[in-house]
C-alpha positions as a Python dict, from the first residue, in 0.01 Angstrom:
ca = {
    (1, 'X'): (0, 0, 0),
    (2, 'X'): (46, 346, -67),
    (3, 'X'): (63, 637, 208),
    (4, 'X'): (-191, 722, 444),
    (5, 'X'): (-435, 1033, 422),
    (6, 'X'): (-407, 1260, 681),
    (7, 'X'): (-746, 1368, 860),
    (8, 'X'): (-698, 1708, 676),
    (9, 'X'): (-701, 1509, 357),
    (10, 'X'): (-982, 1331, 445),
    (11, 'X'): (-1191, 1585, 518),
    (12, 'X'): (-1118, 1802, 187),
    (13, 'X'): (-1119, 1489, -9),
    (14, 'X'): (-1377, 1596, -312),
    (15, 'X'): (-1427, 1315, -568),
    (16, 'X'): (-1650, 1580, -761),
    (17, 'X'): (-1421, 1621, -1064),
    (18, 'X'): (-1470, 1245, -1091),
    (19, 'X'): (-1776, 1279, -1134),
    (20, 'X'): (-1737, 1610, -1385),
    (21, 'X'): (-1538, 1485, -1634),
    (22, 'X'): (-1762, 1107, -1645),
    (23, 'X'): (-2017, 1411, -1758),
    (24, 'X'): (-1816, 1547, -1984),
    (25, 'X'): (-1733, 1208, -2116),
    (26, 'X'): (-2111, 1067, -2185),
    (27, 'X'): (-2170, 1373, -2358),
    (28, 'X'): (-1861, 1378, -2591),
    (29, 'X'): (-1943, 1026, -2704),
    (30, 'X'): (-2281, 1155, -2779),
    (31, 'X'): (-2180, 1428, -3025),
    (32, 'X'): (-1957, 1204, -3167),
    (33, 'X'): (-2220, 942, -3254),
    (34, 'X'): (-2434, 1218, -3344),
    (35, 'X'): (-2233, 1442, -3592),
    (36, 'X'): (-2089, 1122, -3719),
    (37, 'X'): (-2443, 972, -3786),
    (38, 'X'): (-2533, 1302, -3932),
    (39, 'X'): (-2271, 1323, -4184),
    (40, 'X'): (-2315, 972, -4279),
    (41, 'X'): (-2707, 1062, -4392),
    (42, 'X'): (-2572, 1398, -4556),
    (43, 'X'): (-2423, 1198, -4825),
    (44, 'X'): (-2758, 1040, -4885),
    (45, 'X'): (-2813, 1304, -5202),
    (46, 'X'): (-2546, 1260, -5380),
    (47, 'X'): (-2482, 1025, -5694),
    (48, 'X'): (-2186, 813, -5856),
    (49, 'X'): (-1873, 622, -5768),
    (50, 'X'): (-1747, 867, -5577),
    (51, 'X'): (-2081, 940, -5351),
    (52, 'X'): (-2069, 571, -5280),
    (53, 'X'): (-1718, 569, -5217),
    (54, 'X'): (-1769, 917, -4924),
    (55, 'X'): (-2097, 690, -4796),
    (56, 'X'): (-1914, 413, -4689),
    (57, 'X'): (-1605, 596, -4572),
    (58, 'X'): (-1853, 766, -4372),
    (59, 'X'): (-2026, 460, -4249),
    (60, 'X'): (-1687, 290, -4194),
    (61, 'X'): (-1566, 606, -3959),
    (62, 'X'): (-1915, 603, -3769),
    (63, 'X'): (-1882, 206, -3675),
    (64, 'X'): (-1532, 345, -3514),
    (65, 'X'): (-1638, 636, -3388),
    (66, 'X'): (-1932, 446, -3231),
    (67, 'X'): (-1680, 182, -3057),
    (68, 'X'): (-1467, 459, -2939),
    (69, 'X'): (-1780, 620, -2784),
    (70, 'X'): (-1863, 308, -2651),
    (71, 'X'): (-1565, 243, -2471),
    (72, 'X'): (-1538, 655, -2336),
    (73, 'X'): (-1903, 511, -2174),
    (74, 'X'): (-1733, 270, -2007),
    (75, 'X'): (-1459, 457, -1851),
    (76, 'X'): (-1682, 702, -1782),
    (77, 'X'): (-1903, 429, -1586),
    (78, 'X'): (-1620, 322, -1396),
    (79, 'X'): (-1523, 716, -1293),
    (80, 'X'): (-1846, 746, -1145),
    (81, 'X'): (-1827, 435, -962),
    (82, 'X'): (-1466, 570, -850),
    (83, 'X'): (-1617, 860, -694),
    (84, 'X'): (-1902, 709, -522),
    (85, 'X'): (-1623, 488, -359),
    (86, 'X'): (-1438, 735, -299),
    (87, 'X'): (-1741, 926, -106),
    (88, 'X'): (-1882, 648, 68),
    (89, 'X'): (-1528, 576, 214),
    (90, 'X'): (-1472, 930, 287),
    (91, 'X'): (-1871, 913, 492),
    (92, 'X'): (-1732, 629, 699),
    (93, 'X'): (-1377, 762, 816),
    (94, 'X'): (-1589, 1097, 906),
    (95, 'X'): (-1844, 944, 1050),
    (96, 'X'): (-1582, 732, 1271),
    (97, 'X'): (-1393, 1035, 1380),
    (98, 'X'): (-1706, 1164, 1527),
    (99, 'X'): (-1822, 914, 1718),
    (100, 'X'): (-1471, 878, 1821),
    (101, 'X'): (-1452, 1231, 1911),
    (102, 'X'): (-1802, 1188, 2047),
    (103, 'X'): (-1671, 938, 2338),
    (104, 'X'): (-1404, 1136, 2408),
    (105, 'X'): (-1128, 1051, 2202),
    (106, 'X'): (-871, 1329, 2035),
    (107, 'X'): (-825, 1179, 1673),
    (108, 'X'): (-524, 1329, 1506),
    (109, 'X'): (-419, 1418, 1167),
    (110, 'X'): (-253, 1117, 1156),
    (111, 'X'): (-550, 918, 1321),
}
């Protein structure tokens, strides 16, 4: 087990940037999928061996781009869940420390 927060901790403990950069996350995967998708069906126009050759590069790259994207989803799933942990934990140590201090009790900053 690692070291203990201190009540100070607790109480400026901010799981927001969690929660940010899962954001930031979902929407990179997005743009990937859609600017690879997009230059996949730009190459629709063109003609010959080497059109056909660009298409399925293209279509090749978006399959890998979509995994990729797939898998940023995922961790970006997980760093959401993360901070709503993290939040509901710090709720319940809070809300202890006041009923705690509510009956009477000093809690220190080392509980």
């Amino acid at each position: 087990m690692g070291r203990v927060l201190t009540l100070r901790e607790v109480r400026h403990w901010d799981p927001g940037h969690l929660t940010e950069t899962a954001s930031r996350w979902t929407t990179t995967a997005s743009t990937w999928e859609t600017r690879f998708t997009e230059l996949a069906h730009s190459l629709d126009d063109w003609d010959g061996a080497a059109a056909e050759y660009a298409r399925q590069r293209a279509i090749g790259d978006r399959r890998d781009v979509v995994g990729i994207a797939d898998r940023l989803r995922v961790a970006s799933a997980v760093a959401r869940a993360g901070a709503e942990r993290i939040a509901d934990v710090r709720r319940g140590i809070l809300d202890a420390v006041k009923r705690a201090e509510g009956a009477g009790f000093t809690v220190s900053e080392n509980f």
